[in-house]
Coordinates of C-alpha atoms and ligand atoms in Angstrom, one line a residue:
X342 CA 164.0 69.6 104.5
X343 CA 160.8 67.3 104.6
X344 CA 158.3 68.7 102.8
X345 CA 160.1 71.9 101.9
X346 CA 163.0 71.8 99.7
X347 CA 162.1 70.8 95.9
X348 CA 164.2 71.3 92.8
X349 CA 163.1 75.3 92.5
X350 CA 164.8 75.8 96.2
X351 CA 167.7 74.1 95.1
X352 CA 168.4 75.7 91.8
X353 CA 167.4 79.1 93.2
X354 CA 170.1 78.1 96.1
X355 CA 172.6 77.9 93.7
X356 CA 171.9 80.8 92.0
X357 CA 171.8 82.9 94.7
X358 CA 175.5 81.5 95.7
X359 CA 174.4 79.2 98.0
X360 CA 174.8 74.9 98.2
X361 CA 171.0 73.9 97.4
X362 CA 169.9 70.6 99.2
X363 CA 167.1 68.5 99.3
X364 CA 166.0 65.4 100.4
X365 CA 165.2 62.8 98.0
X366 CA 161.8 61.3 99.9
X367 CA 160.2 64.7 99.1
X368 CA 159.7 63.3 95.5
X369 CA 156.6 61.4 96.3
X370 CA 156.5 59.2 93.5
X371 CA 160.0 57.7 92.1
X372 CA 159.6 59.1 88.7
X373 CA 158.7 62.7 90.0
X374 CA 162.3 62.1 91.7
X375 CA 163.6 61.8 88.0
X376 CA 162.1 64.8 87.0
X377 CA 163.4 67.0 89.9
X378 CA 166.9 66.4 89.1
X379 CA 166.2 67.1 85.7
X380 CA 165.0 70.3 86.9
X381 CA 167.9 70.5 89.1
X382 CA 171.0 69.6 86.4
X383 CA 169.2 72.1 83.7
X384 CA 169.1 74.3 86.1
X385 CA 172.0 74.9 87.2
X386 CA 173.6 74.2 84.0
X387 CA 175.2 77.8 83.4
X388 CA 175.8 78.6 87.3
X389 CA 179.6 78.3 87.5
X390 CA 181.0 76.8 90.4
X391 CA 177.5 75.1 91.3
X392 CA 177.1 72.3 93.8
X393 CA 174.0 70.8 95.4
X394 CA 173.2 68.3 97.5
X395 CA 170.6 65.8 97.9
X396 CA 169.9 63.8 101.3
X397 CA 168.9 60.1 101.4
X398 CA 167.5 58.6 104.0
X399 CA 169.7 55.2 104.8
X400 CA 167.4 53.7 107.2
X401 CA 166.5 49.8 106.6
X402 CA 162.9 50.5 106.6
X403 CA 163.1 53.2 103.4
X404 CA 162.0 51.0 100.2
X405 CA 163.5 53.3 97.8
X406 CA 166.5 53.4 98.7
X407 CA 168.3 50.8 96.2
X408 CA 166.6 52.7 93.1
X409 CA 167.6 56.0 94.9
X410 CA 171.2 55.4 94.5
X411 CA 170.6 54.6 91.4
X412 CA 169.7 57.5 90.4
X413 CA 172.6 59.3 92.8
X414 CA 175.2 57.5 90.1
X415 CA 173.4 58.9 87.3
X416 CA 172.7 62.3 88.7
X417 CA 175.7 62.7 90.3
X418 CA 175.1 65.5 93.0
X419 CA 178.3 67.1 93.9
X420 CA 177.7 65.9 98.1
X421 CA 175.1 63.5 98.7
X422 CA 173.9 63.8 103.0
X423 CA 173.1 60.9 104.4
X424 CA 170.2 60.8 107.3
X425 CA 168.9 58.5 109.5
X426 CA 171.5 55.6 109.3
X427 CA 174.5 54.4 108.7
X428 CA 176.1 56.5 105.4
X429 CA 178.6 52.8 104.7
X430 CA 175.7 51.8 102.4
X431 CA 176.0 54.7 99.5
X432 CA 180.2 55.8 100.3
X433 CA 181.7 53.1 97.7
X434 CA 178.8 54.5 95.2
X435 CA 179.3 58.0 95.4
X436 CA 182.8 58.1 96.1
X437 CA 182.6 56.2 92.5
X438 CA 181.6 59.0 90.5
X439 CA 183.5 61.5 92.6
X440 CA 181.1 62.9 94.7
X441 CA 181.8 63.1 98.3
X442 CA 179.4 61.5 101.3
X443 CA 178.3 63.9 104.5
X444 CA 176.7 62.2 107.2
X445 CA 173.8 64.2 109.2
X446 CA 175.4 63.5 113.3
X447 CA 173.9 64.0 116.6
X448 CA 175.2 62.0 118.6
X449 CA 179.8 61.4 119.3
X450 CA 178.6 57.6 119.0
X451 CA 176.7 58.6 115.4
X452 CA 179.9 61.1 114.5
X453 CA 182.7 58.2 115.3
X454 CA 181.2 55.6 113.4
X455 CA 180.8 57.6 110.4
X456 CA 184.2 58.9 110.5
X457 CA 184.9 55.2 111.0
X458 CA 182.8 54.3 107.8
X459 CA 185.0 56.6 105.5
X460 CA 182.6 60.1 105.4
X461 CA 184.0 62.9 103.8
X462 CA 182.4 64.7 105.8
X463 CA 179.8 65.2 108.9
X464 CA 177.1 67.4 109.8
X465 CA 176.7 68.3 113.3
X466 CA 172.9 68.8 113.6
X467 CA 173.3 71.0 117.0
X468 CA 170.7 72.3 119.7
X469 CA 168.0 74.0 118.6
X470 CA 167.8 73.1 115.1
X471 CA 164.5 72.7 113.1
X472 CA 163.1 69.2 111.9
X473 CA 164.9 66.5 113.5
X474 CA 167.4 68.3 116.2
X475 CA 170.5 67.1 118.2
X476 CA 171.2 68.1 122.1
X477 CA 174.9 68.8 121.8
X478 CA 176.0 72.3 122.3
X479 CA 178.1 73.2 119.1
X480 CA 181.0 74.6 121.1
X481 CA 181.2 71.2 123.1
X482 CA 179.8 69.1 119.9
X483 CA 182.5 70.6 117.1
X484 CA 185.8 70.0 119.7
X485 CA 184.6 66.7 120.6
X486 CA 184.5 65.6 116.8
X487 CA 187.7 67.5 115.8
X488 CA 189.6 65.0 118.3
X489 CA 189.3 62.2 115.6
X490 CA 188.0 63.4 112.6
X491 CA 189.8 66.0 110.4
X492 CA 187.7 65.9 107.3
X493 CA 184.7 68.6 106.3
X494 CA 182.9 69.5 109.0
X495 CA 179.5 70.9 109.1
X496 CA 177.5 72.8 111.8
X497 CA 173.4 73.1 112.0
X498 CA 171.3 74.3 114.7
X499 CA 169.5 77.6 114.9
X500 CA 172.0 79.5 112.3
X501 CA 169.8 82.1 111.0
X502 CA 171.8 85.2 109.9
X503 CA 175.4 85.7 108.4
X504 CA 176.7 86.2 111.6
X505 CA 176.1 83.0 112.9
X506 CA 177.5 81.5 110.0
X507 CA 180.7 83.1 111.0
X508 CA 180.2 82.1 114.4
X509 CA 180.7 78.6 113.4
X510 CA 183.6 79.1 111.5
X511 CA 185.5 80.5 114.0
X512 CA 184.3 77.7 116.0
X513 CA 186.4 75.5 114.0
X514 CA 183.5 74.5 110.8
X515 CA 184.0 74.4 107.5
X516 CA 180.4 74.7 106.3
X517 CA 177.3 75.9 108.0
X518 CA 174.0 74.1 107.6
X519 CA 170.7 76.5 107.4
X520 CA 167.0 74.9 107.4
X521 CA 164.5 77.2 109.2
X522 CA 165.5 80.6 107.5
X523 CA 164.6 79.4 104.5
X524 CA 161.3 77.4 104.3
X525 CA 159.2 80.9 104.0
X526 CA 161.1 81.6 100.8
X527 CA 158.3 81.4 97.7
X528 CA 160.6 78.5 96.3
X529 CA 160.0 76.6 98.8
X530 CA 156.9 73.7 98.9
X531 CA 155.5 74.7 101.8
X532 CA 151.7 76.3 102.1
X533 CA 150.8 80.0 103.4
X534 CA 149.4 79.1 106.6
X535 CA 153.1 77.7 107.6
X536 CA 155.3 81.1 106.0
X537 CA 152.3 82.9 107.7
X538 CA 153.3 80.9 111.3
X539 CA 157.0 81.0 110.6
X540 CA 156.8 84.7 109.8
X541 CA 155.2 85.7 113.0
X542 CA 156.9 83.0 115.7
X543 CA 159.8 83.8 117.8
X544 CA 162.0 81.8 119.6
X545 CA 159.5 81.0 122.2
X546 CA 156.7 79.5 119.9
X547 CA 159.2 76.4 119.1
X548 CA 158.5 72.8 121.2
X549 CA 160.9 69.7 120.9
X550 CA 159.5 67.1 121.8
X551 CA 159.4 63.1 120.6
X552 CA 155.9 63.0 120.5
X553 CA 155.0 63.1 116.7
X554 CA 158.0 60.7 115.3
X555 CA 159.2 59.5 117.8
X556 CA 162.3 61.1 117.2
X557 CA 163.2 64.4 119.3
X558 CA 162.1 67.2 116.6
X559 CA 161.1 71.2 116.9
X560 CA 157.9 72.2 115.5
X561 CA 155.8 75.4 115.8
X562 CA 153.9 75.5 118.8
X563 CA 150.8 76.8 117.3
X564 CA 150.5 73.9 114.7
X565 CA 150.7 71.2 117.2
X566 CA 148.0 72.9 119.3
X567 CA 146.0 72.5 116.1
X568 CA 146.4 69.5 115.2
X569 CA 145.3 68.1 119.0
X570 CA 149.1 67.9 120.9
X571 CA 148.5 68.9 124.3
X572 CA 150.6 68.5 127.5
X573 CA 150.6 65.4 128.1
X574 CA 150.7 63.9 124.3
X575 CA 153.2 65.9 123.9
X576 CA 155.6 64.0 126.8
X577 CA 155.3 60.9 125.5
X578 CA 157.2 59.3 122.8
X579 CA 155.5 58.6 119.5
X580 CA 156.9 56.1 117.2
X581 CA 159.5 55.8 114.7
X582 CA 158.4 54.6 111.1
X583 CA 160.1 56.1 107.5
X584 CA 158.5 52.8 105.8
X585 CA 155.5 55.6 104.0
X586 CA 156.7 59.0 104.4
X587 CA 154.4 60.4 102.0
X588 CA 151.2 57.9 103.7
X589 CA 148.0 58.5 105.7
X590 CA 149.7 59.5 108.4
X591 CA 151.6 62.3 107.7
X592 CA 152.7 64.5 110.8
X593 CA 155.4 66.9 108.8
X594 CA 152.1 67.9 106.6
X595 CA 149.8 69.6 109.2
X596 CA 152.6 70.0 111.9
X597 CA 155.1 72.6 110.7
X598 CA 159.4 72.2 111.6
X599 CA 161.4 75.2 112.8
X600 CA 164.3 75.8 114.7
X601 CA 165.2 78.4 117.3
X602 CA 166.3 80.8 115.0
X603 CA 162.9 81.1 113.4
X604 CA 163.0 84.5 114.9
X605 CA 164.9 85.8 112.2
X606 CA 162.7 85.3 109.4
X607 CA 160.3 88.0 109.6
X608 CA 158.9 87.8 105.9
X609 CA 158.6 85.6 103.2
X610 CA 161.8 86.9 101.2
X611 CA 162.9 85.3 98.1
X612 CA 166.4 82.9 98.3
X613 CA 168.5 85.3 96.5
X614 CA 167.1 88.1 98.7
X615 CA 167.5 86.1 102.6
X616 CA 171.1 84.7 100.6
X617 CA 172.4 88.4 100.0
X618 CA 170.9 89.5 104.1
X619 CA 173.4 86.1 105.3
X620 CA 176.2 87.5 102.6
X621 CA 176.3 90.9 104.3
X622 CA 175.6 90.0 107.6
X623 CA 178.2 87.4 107.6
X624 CA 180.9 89.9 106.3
X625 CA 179.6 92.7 108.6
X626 CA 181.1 90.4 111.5
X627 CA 184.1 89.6 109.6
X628 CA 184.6 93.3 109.4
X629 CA 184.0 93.5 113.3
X630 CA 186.4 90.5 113.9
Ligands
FMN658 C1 160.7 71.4 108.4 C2 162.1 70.7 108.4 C3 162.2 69.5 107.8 C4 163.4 68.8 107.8 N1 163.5 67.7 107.2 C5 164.7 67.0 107.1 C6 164.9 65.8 106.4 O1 164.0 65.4 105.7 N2 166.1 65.2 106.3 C7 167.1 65.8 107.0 O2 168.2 65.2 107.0 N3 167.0 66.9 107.8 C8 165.8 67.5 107.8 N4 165.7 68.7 108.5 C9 166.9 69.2 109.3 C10 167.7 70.1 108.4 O3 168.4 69.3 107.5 C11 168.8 70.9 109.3 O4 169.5 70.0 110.1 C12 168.1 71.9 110.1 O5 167.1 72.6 109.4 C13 169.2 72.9 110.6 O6 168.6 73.7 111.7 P1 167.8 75.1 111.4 O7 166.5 74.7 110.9 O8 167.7 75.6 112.8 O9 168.6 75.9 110.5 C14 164.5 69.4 108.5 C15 164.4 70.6 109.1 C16 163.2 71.3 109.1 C17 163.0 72.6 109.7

């Protein structure tokens, strides 16, 4: 997540059994990127089983992306996610040192041509999802993809508890994908002011709108009152632009992401502490199943 997942949340991920993630742009400079995986291959050095992830963005405007890959073949993350483009420019490279490609979906358009590119996998960012969300039901979206793709499937969108991640599962997904429940963890990068908002806002304190990125994404209501959104800024579309993500204008640093399931995350727990909640929950339904 933008501004929120750096090597501690990773490694702490995997040590609490989870798959860690991040995305790569988060490094602001290139050889802070260098050091994070660092951080992240030493550790999670002694975890066994480990795997993380690290998301690129694969848009033609991103100017790091060449020396990102790079750095992908060296590092070798076990799944690296693709975002905001098409994933045909990293599969050959990663699927060269054996890691395997997901790409981040929205769209039956976005899903086929990935599966057409040669993805090992896709994540189906669903309704109600934090950051930048999808429209697609996941009961709808996951059928759909199934039709013509029969590789690893992934769901996002509003999972917040263990029993959501079984939901999806029986849904017909391999993985689930979890954002929002998360970001008040202390590993996380994110300030107090945000854990404090994400703490105390329910389902009904989340707006999607297009007005910020130009690109349909939730946010907490209360931090784009503050930073000036009103009404009618809010309904009109603002404009897409991942040249300088870490620039002047930076909307993801005053305007805080969530989902729909931020109502779940009623204090800042550690990973290991919200992973062990999802553990039980999810085989509390499994029990009820
Ligand atoms: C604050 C925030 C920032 C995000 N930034 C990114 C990002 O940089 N790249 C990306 O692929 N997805 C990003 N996402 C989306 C997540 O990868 C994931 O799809 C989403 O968190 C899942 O929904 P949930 O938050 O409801 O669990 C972000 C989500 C949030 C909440």
């Amino acid at each position: 997540m933008f501004l929120v997942s750096g090597p501690q949340f990773v490694v702490q991920a995997c040590r609490s059994g989870l798959m860690g993630s991040f995305p790569t742009q988060n490094a602001r400079a290139f050889d802070d990127l260098v050091k994070w995986l660092d951080e992240i291959r030493n550790g999670v050095a002694d975890v066994p089983g480990a795997t993380w992830a690290a998301s690129m963005i694969v848009h033609p405007s991103y100017d790091r992306f060449e020396s990102e890959l790079e750095l992908m073949k060296d590092y070798k993350p076990d799944v690296v996610v693709t975002a905001l483009g098409s994933p045909k420019r990293v599969i050959d490279e990663i699927h060269g040192y054996g890691g395997k490609v997901f790409a981040d979906v929205m769209s039956i358009e976005h899903a086929r041509k990935a599966a057409e590119a040669g993805v090992d996998g896709l994540v189906l960012v669903c309704h109600g999802a934090g950051g930048h969300t999808g429209k697609l039901s996941p009961f709808a979206f996951v059928d759909e993809v199934r039709r013509f793709f029969d590789g690893t499937l992934v769901v996002g969108g509003a999972i917040s508890t263990g029993r959501g991640v079984r939901a999806v599962e029986i849904l017909g997904a391999d993985l689930a994908y979890m954002g929002t429940r998360f970001i008040a963890c202390p590993e996380s990068l994110v300030n107090d002011r945000y854990r404090d908002m994400l703490v105390r806002a329910r389902i009904t304190d989340v707006t999607a709108t297009a007005a910020v990125t130009g690109v349909l994404c939730s946010w907490l209501t209360e931090s784009l009152s503050d930073a000036g959104f009103d009404e009618e800024t809010l309904s009109t579309q603002g404009k897409v632009d991942f040249s300088d993500v870490h620039g002047e204008n930076k909307p993801w640093k005053d305007i805080f992401g969530a989902g729909q399931g931020v109502g779940q995350v009623d204090r800042a727990a550690s990973m290991a502490v919200v992973a062990d909640q999802v553990v039980a929950e999810y085989h509390a339904a499994l029990g009820r199943g």
